[in-house]
Short mmCIF file of C-alpha atoms and ligand atoms in Angstrom, two decimals:
data_model
loop_
_atom_site.label_atom_id
_atom_site.label_comp_id
_atom_site.label_asym_id
_atom_site.label_seq_id
_atom_site.Cartn_x
_atom_site.Cartn_y
_atom_site.Cartn_z
CA MET Z 1 123.59 40.27 -9.58
CA TYR Z 2 122.55 43.92 -9.46
CA GLN Z 3 124.23 46.77 -11.36
CA HIS Z 4 127.63 48.01 -10.14
CA LEU Z 5 127.05 51.56 -8.81
CA ALA Z 6 129.56 54.37 -9.26
CA LEU Z 7 130.10 57.96 -10.23
CA TYR Z 8 131.24 58.47 -13.83
CA ILE Z 9 133.60 61.42 -14.14
CA ASN Z 10 136.05 62.19 -16.93
CA GLY Z 11 135.63 58.71 -18.40
CA GLN Z 12 136.25 56.90 -15.09
CA PHE Z 13 133.91 54.88 -12.93
CA LEU Z 14 134.55 55.94 -9.32
CA ASP Z 15 133.28 54.32 -6.15
CA GLY Z 16 134.39 53.71 -2.54
CA GLN Z 17 137.37 55.88 -1.58
CA GLY Z 18 135.69 57.17 1.57
CA ARG Z 19 132.63 58.59 -0.19
CA GLN Z 20 129.29 58.66 1.58
CA THR Z 21 126.83 56.09 0.29
CA GLN Z 22 123.08 55.69 0.10
CA ALA Z 23 121.27 52.34 0.15
CA VAL Z 24 119.26 51.39 -2.93
CA ILE Z 25 116.04 49.55 -2.00
CA ASN Z 26 113.98 47.02 -3.95
CA PRO Z 27 110.41 48.39 -3.67
CA ALA Z 28 108.89 44.95 -4.25
CA ASN Z 29 110.21 43.62 -0.92
CA GLY Z 30 112.14 46.36 0.90
CA SER Z 31 115.50 44.58 0.61
CA THR Z 32 118.77 46.46 0.01
CA LEU Z 33 120.18 46.01 -3.49
CA GLY Z 34 123.39 48.00 -3.21
CA GLN Z 35 125.14 51.12 -1.97
CA LEU Z 36 125.30 54.20 -4.17
CA PRO Z 37 128.39 56.41 -3.77
CA LEU Z 38 127.53 60.10 -3.42
CA ALA Z 39 129.64 62.85 -4.95
CA SER Z 40 131.72 65.07 -2.71
CA GLN Z 41 132.25 68.70 -3.60
CA ALA Z 42 135.62 67.70 -5.02
CA ASP Z 43 133.83 65.19 -7.27
CA LEU Z 44 131.45 67.89 -8.52
CA ASP Z 45 134.42 70.17 -9.21
CA ALA Z 46 136.12 67.33 -11.08
CA ALA Z 47 132.97 66.78 -13.17
CA LEU Z 48 132.74 70.50 -13.94
CA SER Z 49 136.40 70.70 -14.98
CA ALA Z 50 136.12 67.55 -17.09
CA ALA Z 51 132.99 68.80 -18.87
CA GLN Z 52 134.57 72.22 -19.45
CA ALA Z 53 137.79 70.75 -20.84
CA ALA Z 54 135.95 68.23 -23.04
CA PHE Z 55 133.69 70.94 -24.48
CA LYS Z 56 136.69 72.65 -26.09
CA SER Z 57 137.14 69.78 -28.52
CA TRP Z 58 133.68 68.15 -28.51
CA ARG Z 59 132.04 71.33 -29.76
CA HIS Z 60 134.14 71.01 -32.94
CA SER Z 61 133.59 67.26 -33.37
CA SER Z 62 132.11 66.10 -36.64
CA PRO Z 63 128.35 65.52 -36.49
CA MET Z 64 129.11 62.23 -38.28
CA ASP Z 65 131.27 61.10 -35.35
CA ARG Z 66 128.62 62.17 -32.82
CA SER Z 67 126.04 60.33 -34.85
CA ALA Z 68 128.14 57.15 -34.91
CA ILE Z 69 128.45 57.17 -31.10
CA LEU Z 70 124.71 57.70 -30.62
CA ARG Z 71 124.02 54.85 -33.08
CA LYS Z 72 126.36 52.58 -31.15
CA VAL Z 73 124.57 53.47 -27.90
CA ALA Z 74 121.28 52.52 -29.56
CA GLU Z 75 122.75 49.19 -30.61
CA LEU Z 76 124.20 48.47 -27.15
CA SER Z 77 120.90 49.44 -25.49
CA ARG Z 78 119.07 46.87 -27.63
CA GLU Z 79 121.68 44.19 -26.96
CA ARG Z 80 121.61 44.80 -23.20
CA ALA Z 81 117.88 45.52 -22.81
CA GLN Z 82 117.08 42.34 -20.83
CA GLU Z 83 119.84 42.87 -18.28
CA ILE Z 84 119.26 46.62 -17.92
CA GLY Z 85 115.51 46.03 -17.73
CA ARG Z 86 115.90 43.45 -14.96
CA ASN Z 87 117.96 45.87 -12.85
CA LEU Z 88 115.40 48.62 -13.54
CA THR Z 89 112.62 46.35 -12.28
CA LEU Z 90 114.70 45.56 -9.20
CA ASP Z 91 115.29 49.17 -8.16
CA GLN Z 92 112.18 50.87 -9.56
CA GLY Z 93 109.50 48.19 -9.42
CA LYS Z 94 107.86 48.33 -12.86
CA PRO Z 95 107.02 45.01 -14.53
CA LEU Z 96 109.91 43.52 -16.48
CA ALA Z 97 108.12 43.82 -19.84
CA GLU Z 98 107.61 47.55 -19.22
CA ALA Z 99 111.23 47.95 -18.15
CA VAL Z 100 112.59 46.16 -21.22
CA GLY Z 101 110.14 48.13 -23.38
CA GLU Z 102 111.53 51.36 -21.93
CA ILE Z 103 115.10 50.39 -22.87
CA MET Z 104 114.07 49.34 -26.39
CA SER Z 105 112.19 52.60 -26.96
CA CYS Z 106 115.25 54.49 -25.74
CA ALA Z 107 117.33 52.78 -28.41
CA ASP Z 108 114.95 54.44 -30.88
CA HIS Z 109 115.50 57.79 -29.14
CA ALA Z 110 119.27 57.40 -29.52
CA ASP Z 111 118.83 56.48 -33.20
CA TRP Z 112 116.60 59.51 -33.78
CA HIS Z 113 119.17 61.85 -32.24
CA ALA Z 114 121.92 60.14 -34.27
CA GLU Z 115 120.04 61.03 -37.44
CA GLU Z 116 118.89 64.52 -36.48
CA CYS Z 117 122.26 65.70 -35.16
CA ARG Z 118 123.59 65.46 -38.71
CA ARG Z 119 120.99 68.03 -39.76
CA ILE Z 120 121.65 70.91 -37.35
CA TYR Z 121 121.73 73.60 -39.99
CA GLY Z 122 122.28 77.35 -39.88
CA ARG Z 123 121.23 79.63 -42.73
CA VAL Z 124 122.44 82.34 -45.08
CA ILE Z 125 120.49 85.61 -45.11
CA PRO Z 126 120.66 87.57 -48.38
CA ALA Z 127 122.49 90.84 -47.68
CA ARG Z 128 121.53 94.37 -48.73
CA ASN Z 129 125.11 94.92 -49.94
CA PRO Z 130 126.16 92.22 -52.41
CA LYS Z 131 129.66 92.17 -50.92
CA VAL Z 132 128.37 91.31 -47.47
CA GLN Z 133 127.83 87.77 -46.33
CA GLN Z 134 125.35 87.17 -43.49
CA LEU Z 135 125.45 83.81 -41.70
CA VAL Z 136 123.27 82.43 -38.95
CA LEU Z 137 125.20 79.79 -37.00
CA ARG Z 138 123.71 77.40 -34.45
CA GLU Z 139 126.38 76.56 -31.91
CA PRO Z 140 126.35 74.22 -28.90
CA ILE Z 141 125.53 76.19 -25.76
CA GLY Z 142 128.26 74.66 -23.58
CA VAL Z 143 128.33 72.58 -20.42
CA CYS Z 144 124.86 71.35 -19.40
CA ALA Z 145 123.63 70.25 -15.97
CA ALA Z 146 120.73 67.80 -16.02
CA PHE Z 147 118.60 66.28 -13.26
CA THR Z 148 116.39 63.27 -13.96
CA PRO Z 149 113.85 61.36 -11.85
CA TRP Z 150 113.10 57.77 -10.98
CA ASN Z 151 109.94 56.91 -12.88
CA PHE Z 152 111.51 56.37 -16.34
CA PRO Z 153 115.18 56.47 -15.39
CA TYR Z 154 116.61 55.29 -18.73
CA ASN Z 155 114.24 57.33 -20.87
CA GLN Z 156 114.47 60.65 -19.07
CA ALA Z 157 118.26 60.52 -18.86
CA ILE Z 158 119.00 59.30 -22.37
CA ARG Z 159 116.82 61.96 -23.96
CA LYS Z 160 118.74 64.75 -22.25
CA ILE Z 161 122.11 63.13 -22.83
CA CYS Z 162 121.51 62.44 -26.54
CA ALA Z 163 120.23 65.97 -27.13
CA ALA Z 164 123.21 67.57 -25.37
CA ILE Z 165 125.87 65.31 -26.88
CA GLY Z 166 124.31 65.36 -30.35
CA ALA Z 167 124.30 69.16 -30.30
CA GLY Z 168 128.01 69.24 -29.40
CA CYS Z 169 127.56 70.07 -25.71
CA THR Z 170 129.03 68.26 -22.73
CA ILE Z 171 126.87 67.27 -19.79
CA ILE Z 172 126.86 66.48 -16.08
CA LEU Z 173 123.78 64.48 -15.14
CA LYS Z 174 122.51 63.73 -11.65
CA GLY Z 175 120.32 60.67 -11.92
CA PRO Z 176 117.70 59.35 -9.49
CA GLU Z 177 119.36 58.05 -6.31
CA ASP Z 178 116.33 55.82 -5.59
CA SER Z 179 116.61 53.95 -8.91
CA PRO Z 180 120.14 54.45 -10.25
CA SER Z 181 120.89 51.29 -12.27
CA ALA Z 182 119.51 52.52 -15.60
CA VAL Z 183 121.60 55.69 -15.59
CA MET Z 184 124.69 53.62 -14.74
CA ALA Z 185 123.89 51.44 -17.74
CA ILE Z 186 123.68 54.54 -19.95
CA ALA Z 187 127.12 55.67 -18.75
CA GLN Z 188 128.50 52.20 -19.54
CA ALA Z 189 126.94 52.24 -23.01
CA PHE Z 190 128.45 55.64 -23.89
CA HIS Z 191 131.79 54.56 -22.41
CA ASP Z 192 131.78 51.38 -24.50
CA ALA Z 193 130.67 53.33 -27.58
CA GLY Z 194 133.89 55.35 -27.38
CA LEU Z 195 132.63 58.70 -26.09
CA PRO Z 196 135.67 60.85 -25.19
CA PRO Z 197 136.26 61.38 -21.43
CA GLY Z 198 134.44 64.33 -19.86
CA VAL Z 199 131.68 64.64 -22.49
CA LEU Z 200 129.28 62.76 -20.20
CA ASN Z 201 129.60 62.79 -16.42
CA ILE Z 202 127.23 61.10 -13.96
CA VAL Z 203 126.97 62.18 -10.33
CA TRP Z 204 124.76 61.26 -7.37
CA GLY Z 205 124.12 63.11 -4.14
CA ILE Z 206 121.64 65.07 -2.05
CA PRO Z 207 119.51 66.46 -4.91
CA GLN Z 208 119.22 70.01 -3.65
CA GLU Z 209 122.91 70.30 -2.79
CA VAL Z 210 124.05 68.98 -6.15
CA SER Z 211 121.67 71.08 -8.23
CA ASP Z 212 122.44 74.20 -6.22
CA TYR Z 213 126.19 73.75 -6.68
CA LEU Z 214 126.05 72.94 -10.38
CA ILE Z 215 123.53 75.60 -11.38
CA ARG Z 216 125.49 78.34 -9.60
CA SER Z 217 128.75 77.31 -11.26
CA PRO Z 218 129.78 79.73 -14.02
CA ILE Z 219 130.93 76.70 -16.04
CA VAL Z 220 127.35 75.50 -16.52
CA ARG Z 221 125.41 77.26 -19.31
CA LYS Z 222 122.24 75.20 -19.48
CA VAL Z 223 119.95 73.45 -16.98
CA SER Z 224 117.56 70.66 -17.84
CA PHE Z 225 115.24 69.07 -15.27
CA THR Z 226 112.48 66.48 -15.25
CA GLY Z 227 110.48 66.20 -12.04
CA SER Z 228 107.86 67.90 -9.93
CA VAL Z 229 106.50 71.42 -10.48
CA PRO Z 230 107.68 72.85 -7.12
CA VAL Z 231 111.25 71.63 -7.61
CA GLY Z 232 111.20 72.74 -11.26
CA LYS Z 233 110.20 76.24 -10.22
CA GLN Z 234 113.03 76.40 -7.67
CA LEU Z 235 115.62 75.28 -10.22
CA ALA Z 236 114.23 77.58 -12.92
CA ALA Z 237 114.41 80.53 -10.51
CA LEU Z 238 118.02 79.75 -9.64
CA ALA Z 239 118.90 79.29 -13.31
CA GLY Z 240 117.17 82.60 -14.07
CA ALA Z 241 119.17 84.39 -11.38
CA HIS Z 242 122.31 83.23 -13.19
CA MET Z 243 120.83 83.79 -16.69
CA LYS Z 244 121.05 80.16 -17.77
CA ARG Z 245 118.97 78.50 -20.44
CA ILE Z 246 116.44 75.92 -19.15
CA THR Z 247 114.41 72.97 -20.31
CA MET Z 248 111.76 71.99 -17.73
CA GLU Z 249 109.71 68.80 -18.07
CA LEU Z 250 107.46 69.03 -15.05
CA GLY Z 251 104.42 67.33 -13.62
CA GLY Z 252 101.02 67.07 -15.23
CA HIS Z 253 97.42 66.42 -14.25
CA SER Z 254 96.03 65.07 -17.50
CA PRO Z 255 92.32 65.51 -18.10
CA VAL Z 256 90.42 62.75 -19.90
CA LEU Z 257 87.17 63.59 -21.72
CA VAL Z 258 84.94 60.71 -22.77
CA LEU Z 259 82.22 62.01 -25.09
CA PRO Z 260 78.80 60.35 -25.46
CA ASP Z 261 79.61 59.04 -28.95
CA ALA Z 262 82.83 57.28 -27.82
CA ASP Z 263 83.38 53.54 -28.03
CA VAL Z 264 82.97 53.16 -24.26
CA ALA Z 265 84.33 49.63 -23.87
CA ARG Z 266 87.43 50.44 -25.87
CA ALA Z 267 88.01 53.73 -24.05
CA ALA Z 268 87.59 52.05 -20.64
CA ARG Z 269 89.99 49.23 -21.54
CA GLN Z 270 92.69 51.49 -22.99
CA LEU Z 271 92.44 54.04 -20.19
CA ALA Z 272 92.63 51.35 -17.50
CA ARG Z 273 95.75 49.85 -19.09
CA PHE Z 274 97.41 53.23 -19.40
CA LYS Z 275 96.41 54.22 -15.85
CA ILE Z 276 98.24 51.29 -14.24
CA ARG Z 277 101.34 51.68 -16.40
CA ASN Z 278 104.31 52.15 -14.06
CA ALA Z 279 101.74 52.03 -11.20
CA GLY Z 280 100.44 55.43 -12.32
CA GLN Z 281 103.83 57.08 -11.74
CA VAL Z 282 103.81 58.70 -15.16
CA CYS Z 283 103.74 62.45 -15.74
CA ILE Z 284 101.31 61.96 -18.65
CA SER Z 285 99.14 59.43 -16.82
CA PRO Z 286 95.37 59.95 -17.39
CA THR Z 287 94.43 61.70 -14.14
CA ARG Z 288 91.06 63.53 -14.03
CA PHE Z 289 88.20 61.82 -15.83
CA TYR Z 290 85.22 63.80 -17.22
CA ILE Z 291 82.64 61.30 -18.49
CA HIS Z 292 79.46 62.36 -20.27
CA ASP Z 293 76.26 61.71 -18.29
CA ASP Z 294 74.80 59.39 -20.94
CA ILE Z 295 77.63 56.88 -20.69
CA TYR Z 296 78.85 57.56 -17.15
CA THR Z 297 77.50 54.43 -15.46
CA GLN Z 298 78.57 52.20 -18.32
CA PHE Z 299 82.08 53.69 -18.26
CA VAL Z 300 82.46 53.42 -14.47
CA ASP Z 301 81.44 49.76 -14.57
CA ARG Z 302 83.73 48.79 -17.46
CA PHE Z 303 86.70 50.79 -16.20
CA THR Z 304 86.35 49.42 -12.66
CA GLU Z 305 86.07 45.88 -13.99
CA GLU Z 306 89.27 46.33 -16.00
CA LEU Z 307 91.20 47.65 -12.98
CA ALA Z 308 89.78 44.99 -10.64
CA ASN Z 309 91.34 42.31 -12.85
CA VAL Z 310 94.83 43.80 -12.82
CA LYS Z 311 97.43 41.42 -11.42
CA VAL Z 312 99.56 43.35 -8.93
CA GLY Z 313 102.89 41.87 -7.82
CA ASP Z 314 106.66 41.75 -8.05
CA GLY Z 315 107.72 43.12 -11.44
CA LEU Z 316 109.95 40.09 -12.04
CA ASP Z 317 106.91 37.77 -11.96
CA PRO Z 318 105.91 37.39 -15.64
CA ASP Z 319 102.19 37.51 -14.74
CA THR Z 320 102.49 40.91 -13.02
CA GLN Z 321 100.68 43.78 -14.73
CA MET Z 322 101.33 46.42 -12.06
CA GLY Z 323 104.30 46.56 -9.69
CA PRO Z 324 104.85 48.41 -6.41
CA LEU Z 325 105.20 52.15 -6.02
CA ALA Z 326 108.82 53.13 -6.44
CA HIS Z 327 109.41 54.01 -2.79
CA GLU Z 328 107.83 53.91 0.59
CA ARG Z 329 107.08 57.64 0.79
CA ARG Z 330 104.49 57.28 -2.00
CA ILE Z 331 102.16 55.10 0.15
CA PRO Z 332 101.10 57.79 2.68
CA MET Z 333 100.69 60.19 -0.25
CA MET Z 334 98.21 57.79 -1.91
CA GLN Z 335 96.34 57.35 1.35
CA LYS Z 336 96.12 61.12 1.75
CA PHE Z 337 94.41 61.47 -1.65
CA VAL Z 338 91.90 58.72 -0.84
CA ASP Z 339 91.13 60.00 2.68
CA ASN Z 340 90.62 63.52 1.39
CA ALA Z 341 88.21 62.31 -1.32
CA ARG Z 342 86.25 60.30 1.27
CA SER Z 343 86.04 63.29 3.60
CA LEU Z 344 84.45 65.31 0.77
CA GLY Z 345 81.78 62.69 0.06
CA GLY Z 346 83.69 60.69 -2.54
CA LYS Z 347 83.02 56.96 -2.92
CA VAL Z 348 85.79 54.40 -3.13
CA VAL Z 349 84.48 52.05 -5.80
CA LEU Z 350 87.68 50.00 -5.96
CA GLY Z 351 90.84 49.69 -3.85
CA GLY Z 352 91.76 52.74 -1.80
CA GLU Z 353 94.38 51.11 0.40
CA GLN Z 354 97.87 49.71 0.70
CA ILE Z 355 98.11 46.04 -0.20
CA LYS Z 356 99.19 44.01 2.82
CA ARG Z 357 102.40 42.31 1.76
CA ASP Z 358 106.12 43.15 1.80
CA GLY Z 359 107.10 46.09 -0.40
CA PHE Z 360 105.28 49.29 -1.30
CA PHE Z 361 102.09 48.19 -3.04
CA PHE Z 362 98.92 50.25 -3.38
CA SER Z 363 95.79 48.82 -4.97
CA PRO Z 364 94.36 50.19 -8.23
CA THR Z 365 91.78 52.68 -7.00
CA VAL Z 366 88.60 54.13 -8.51
CA LEU Z 367 86.95 57.14 -6.86
CA THR Z 368 83.57 58.62 -7.81
CA ASP Z 369 81.20 61.35 -6.58
CA LEU Z 370 83.98 63.69 -5.55
CA PRO Z 371 84.04 67.45 -6.09
CA ASP Z 372 86.41 69.24 -8.48
CA ASP Z 373 88.31 70.74 -5.56
CA ALA Z 374 89.24 67.36 -4.03
CA LEU Z 375 93.00 66.99 -3.61
CA VAL Z 376 93.27 64.25 -6.23
CA MET Z 377 91.46 66.49 -8.74
CA THR Z 378 93.94 69.32 -8.30
CA GLU Z 379 97.30 67.79 -7.28
CA GLU Z 380 99.23 65.18 -9.23
CA PRO Z 381 98.55 61.81 -7.51
CA PHE Z 382 101.43 60.03 -9.29
CA GLY Z 383 99.93 56.65 -8.44
CA PRO Z 384 97.20 54.19 -9.45
CA ILE Z 385 94.25 56.38 -8.44
CA ALA Z 386 91.52 57.36 -10.93
CA PRO Z 387 88.88 59.94 -9.96
CA LEU Z 388 85.84 59.66 -12.28
CA THR Z 389 83.45 62.62 -12.59
CA ARG Z 390 80.47 63.46 -14.82
CA TYR Z 391 79.88 66.24 -17.28
CA HIS Z 392 76.84 67.31 -19.25
CA ASP Z 393 77.96 70.10 -21.53
CA LEU Z 394 81.20 69.97 -23.59
CA ASP Z 395 81.95 73.68 -23.11
CA ASP Z 396 81.82 73.10 -19.38
CA ALA Z 397 84.01 69.98 -19.61
CA ILE Z 398 86.67 71.85 -21.63
CA ALA Z 399 86.62 74.71 -19.11
CA ARG Z 400 87.06 72.21 -16.25
CA ALA Z 401 89.85 70.43 -18.15
CA ASN Z 402 91.66 73.77 -18.62
CA SER Z 403 91.06 74.99 -15.09
CA LEU Z 404 94.30 73.76 -13.47
CA PRO Z 405 97.71 75.38 -13.80
CA TYR Z 406 99.07 72.17 -15.38
CA GLY Z 407 99.22 71.62 -19.14
CA LEU Z 408 101.22 68.53 -20.04
CA SER Z 409 98.97 65.99 -21.70
CA ALA Z 410 95.23 65.61 -22.36
CA TYR Z 411 93.08 62.74 -23.64
CA ALA Z 412 89.72 62.51 -25.34
CA PHE Z 413 87.59 59.73 -26.75
CA THR Z 414 85.02 60.60 -29.41
CA GLN Z 415 83.94 59.44 -32.85
CA SER Z 416 83.08 62.96 -33.96
CA LEU Z 417 85.67 64.56 -36.23
CA GLN Z 418 84.30 67.97 -35.37
CA ALA Z 419 84.61 67.40 -31.63
CA ALA Z 420 88.12 65.94 -32.07
CA HIS Z 421 89.19 69.04 -33.99
CA ARG Z 422 87.74 71.31 -31.34
CA LEU Z 423 89.43 69.42 -28.49
CA GLY Z 424 92.75 69.38 -30.35
CA THR Z 425 92.72 73.16 -30.54
CA GLU Z 426 90.99 74.17 -27.29
CA LEU Z 427 92.63 71.94 -24.69
CA GLU Z 428 95.46 73.87 -23.01
CA SER Z 429 98.06 71.17 -23.11
CA GLY Z 430 101.47 70.46 -24.63
CA MET Z 431 100.13 67.16 -26.03
CA VAL Z 432 96.58 66.13 -26.94
CA ASN Z 433 95.81 62.45 -27.65
CA ILE Z 434 92.47 61.60 -29.23
CA ASN Z 435 91.22 57.99 -29.24
CA HIS Z 436 94.69 56.59 -28.50
CA PHE Z 437 97.92 57.24 -26.62
CA GLY Z 438 100.61 58.45 -28.97
CA SER Z 439 102.93 60.78 -27.05
CA SER Z 440 106.56 60.12 -26.24
CA LEU Z 441 107.86 58.90 -29.59
CA PRO Z 442 111.37 59.99 -30.59
CA GLU Z 443 110.12 61.80 -33.68
CA THR Z 444 107.43 63.81 -31.87
CA PRO Z 445 107.98 66.74 -29.47
CA PHE Z 446 107.29 66.06 -25.80
CA GLY Z 447 106.72 68.98 -23.45
CA GLY Z 448 104.23 70.98 -21.45
CA VAL Z 449 102.68 74.43 -21.22
CA LYS Z 450 101.67 76.49 -18.17
CA ASP Z 451 103.20 75.06 -14.96
CA SER Z 452 104.07 71.81 -16.74
CA GLY Z 453 107.23 73.14 -18.24
CA ILE Z 454 109.30 75.03 -20.74
CA GLY Z 455 110.72 73.54 -23.94
CA SER Z 456 110.34 70.25 -25.78
CA GLU Z 457 112.35 67.05 -25.96
CA GLY Z 458 112.24 64.83 -29.04
CA GLY Z 459 111.04 65.74 -32.51
CA THR Z 460 113.03 68.14 -34.67
CA GLU Z 461 112.77 70.55 -31.69
CA THR Z 462 115.02 68.30 -29.59
CA PHE Z 463 118.27 70.27 -30.06
CA ASP Z 464 116.74 73.74 -29.74
CA GLY Z 465 117.42 73.97 -26.01
CA TYR Z 466 121.07 73.01 -26.46
CA LEU Z 467 122.00 75.45 -29.22
CA VAL Z 468 122.61 79.17 -29.29
CA THR Z 469 122.04 81.28 -32.37
CA LYS Z 470 124.94 83.42 -33.55
CA PHE Z 471 124.87 85.97 -36.37
CA VAL Z 472 128.08 86.53 -38.32
CA THR Z 473 128.34 89.24 -40.94
CA GLN Z 474 131.43 89.82 -43.08
CA ILE Z 475 132.52 91.86 -46.03
P1 NAD N 501 110.42 65.21 -5.33
O1 NAD N 501 109.73 66.42 -5.86
O2 NAD N 501 111.20 65.31 -4.09
O3 NAD N 501 111.44 64.65 -6.45
C1 NAD N 501 111.14 64.50 -7.81
C2 NAD N 501 112.46 64.32 -8.54
O4 NAD N 501 113.21 65.53 -8.45
C3 NAD N 501 113.37 63.27 -7.89
O5 NAD N 501 114.05 62.58 -8.91
C4 NAD N 501 114.35 64.07 -7.04
O6 NAD N 501 115.61 63.44 -6.91
C5 NAD N 501 114.48 65.33 -7.83
N1 NAD N 501 114.76 66.50 -7.00
C6 NAD N 501 114.10 66.87 -5.88
N2 NAD N 501 114.62 68.02 -5.41
C7 NAD N 501 115.61 68.37 -6.27
C8 NAD N 501 116.50 69.47 -6.34
N3 NAD N 501 116.45 70.49 -5.47
N4 NAD N 501 117.40 69.50 -7.35
C9 NAD N 501 117.44 68.52 -8.28
N5 NAD N 501 116.62 67.47 -8.27
C10 NAD N 501 115.71 67.40 -7.28
O7 NAD N 501 109.36 64.09 -5.16
P2 NAD N 501 109.34 62.52 -5.22
O8 NAD N 501 108.69 61.99 -4.00
O9 NAD N 501 110.64 61.91 -5.62
O10 NAD N 501 108.37 62.39 -6.44
C11 NAD N 501 107.05 62.78 -6.24
C12 NAD N 501 106.59 63.84 -7.15
O11 NAD N 501 107.53 64.22 -8.13
C13 NAD N 501 105.40 63.29 -7.91
O12 NAD N 501 104.24 63.58 -7.24
C14 NAD N 501 105.49 63.96 -9.25
O13 NAD N 501 104.70 65.12 -9.22
C15 NAD N 501 106.90 64.40 -9.39
N6 NAD N 501 107.65 63.66 -10.40
C16 NAD N 501 107.47 64.02 -11.68
C17 NAD N 501 108.14 63.33 -12.67
C18 NAD N 501 107.96 63.68 -14.12
O14 NAD N 501 108.21 62.85 -14.96
N7 NAD N 501 107.58 64.90 -14.46
C19 NAD N 501 109.00 62.30 -12.34
C20 NAD N 501 109.17 61.96 -11.00
C21 NAD N 501 108.49 62.67 -10.03
#
């Protein structure tokens, strides 16, 4: 049994009734899992009205009540993690353990927001006149429109929903049509947790049509998007034209620096494991590798060996370490990166091709000897491809790492405290991980700089994008 698919508007699950539908495909074998109902314009209007009406009371709800609902959602997410995870594997492809892990970590995100939403404080500014009182209030911004992608469907949606709802906003979220089950499960969890109708609304449709309609609506005051840089720029421009607040979590192209004093075997093992996570379809995936000359050959050998041993298969098979790509259109994209590297003199040390079986599988791929202007070195591959290059001088490696317009995450392996400090300050990136992978925890801010985005999710910063600051002075 796969997840029941519906729209969720004003507290009601809506399907059928003459709506257009879109097939949901299992990327491990190409079979059809279900039909997703798409929102009509009347549905979008209903979602807007419901969110607008619900905001009138939700904005004044007690933070304790909001907290209790978020806590309940955390509890339900943990209870249902196996079932939600199985559906996520079916429609997205990631191995079941990764899928269940995503749901469990999202329960922690809901718990974090449940705690933090009780601490959204304003302040009192001492006045020049003792009779005057000066208050700074932080108020919910209003109705939010959010758009989330298919690579971490539960995570990306629940972070936006918890931040909006915890802040006292209402929200309309368009989830990923390719992999919708996780977002449906979130709607069910909030419904069962007793969220009042209209506070959360879930819609599906043609992405551009839905985002265009919602962002232009005067009811919407805030836009939050996770996805690619080009789409993010389009949505940010439209939001700007209508003077709406934005949070943009966009693509990355994470540089990895392995210094000569690093523990090479450990770095190679950890980087290989992280590279194949979600088949490389991770915005903070390690992407461009700069390896010091002295350890280059050793690193290439160890890293390639690790990737060569990865068991690729259906995510429901307990032995699988890497599943398929989430949809068919990713395969020609992977091939384009490999072909381009080859045409520029790059060597394919491992993989480099689609795996011949049903579904959308691409082999873990290692490329070497390619120039810095190869496509895979400049555009986000979003797949299991690792280009390995050499460096000699750290200044040069840092300059190369900072040379792209992206700035989401960066990685470095070194045993030198001095070098670690320098990398932590000089890498132009929203997140810098040294000797381990520690981003994406509920209590730490997640977000990019440069083309990789605007704003942070998580950490104590998580509500900033959903609140407006008001100054009240009285005598
Ligand atoms: P895409 O750019 O068409 O879509 C990316 C996501 O944005 C999808 O979820 C899609 O539904 C949504 N989207 C697209 N156009 C939209 C619009 N006008 N309004 C609202 N939402 C819209 O590409 P794709 O083939 O689905 O994914 C490939 C690329 O997207 C990757 O190469 C990667 O760069 C990027 N991506 C990034 C993330 C991330 O976490 N930052 C997640 C998924 C995809």
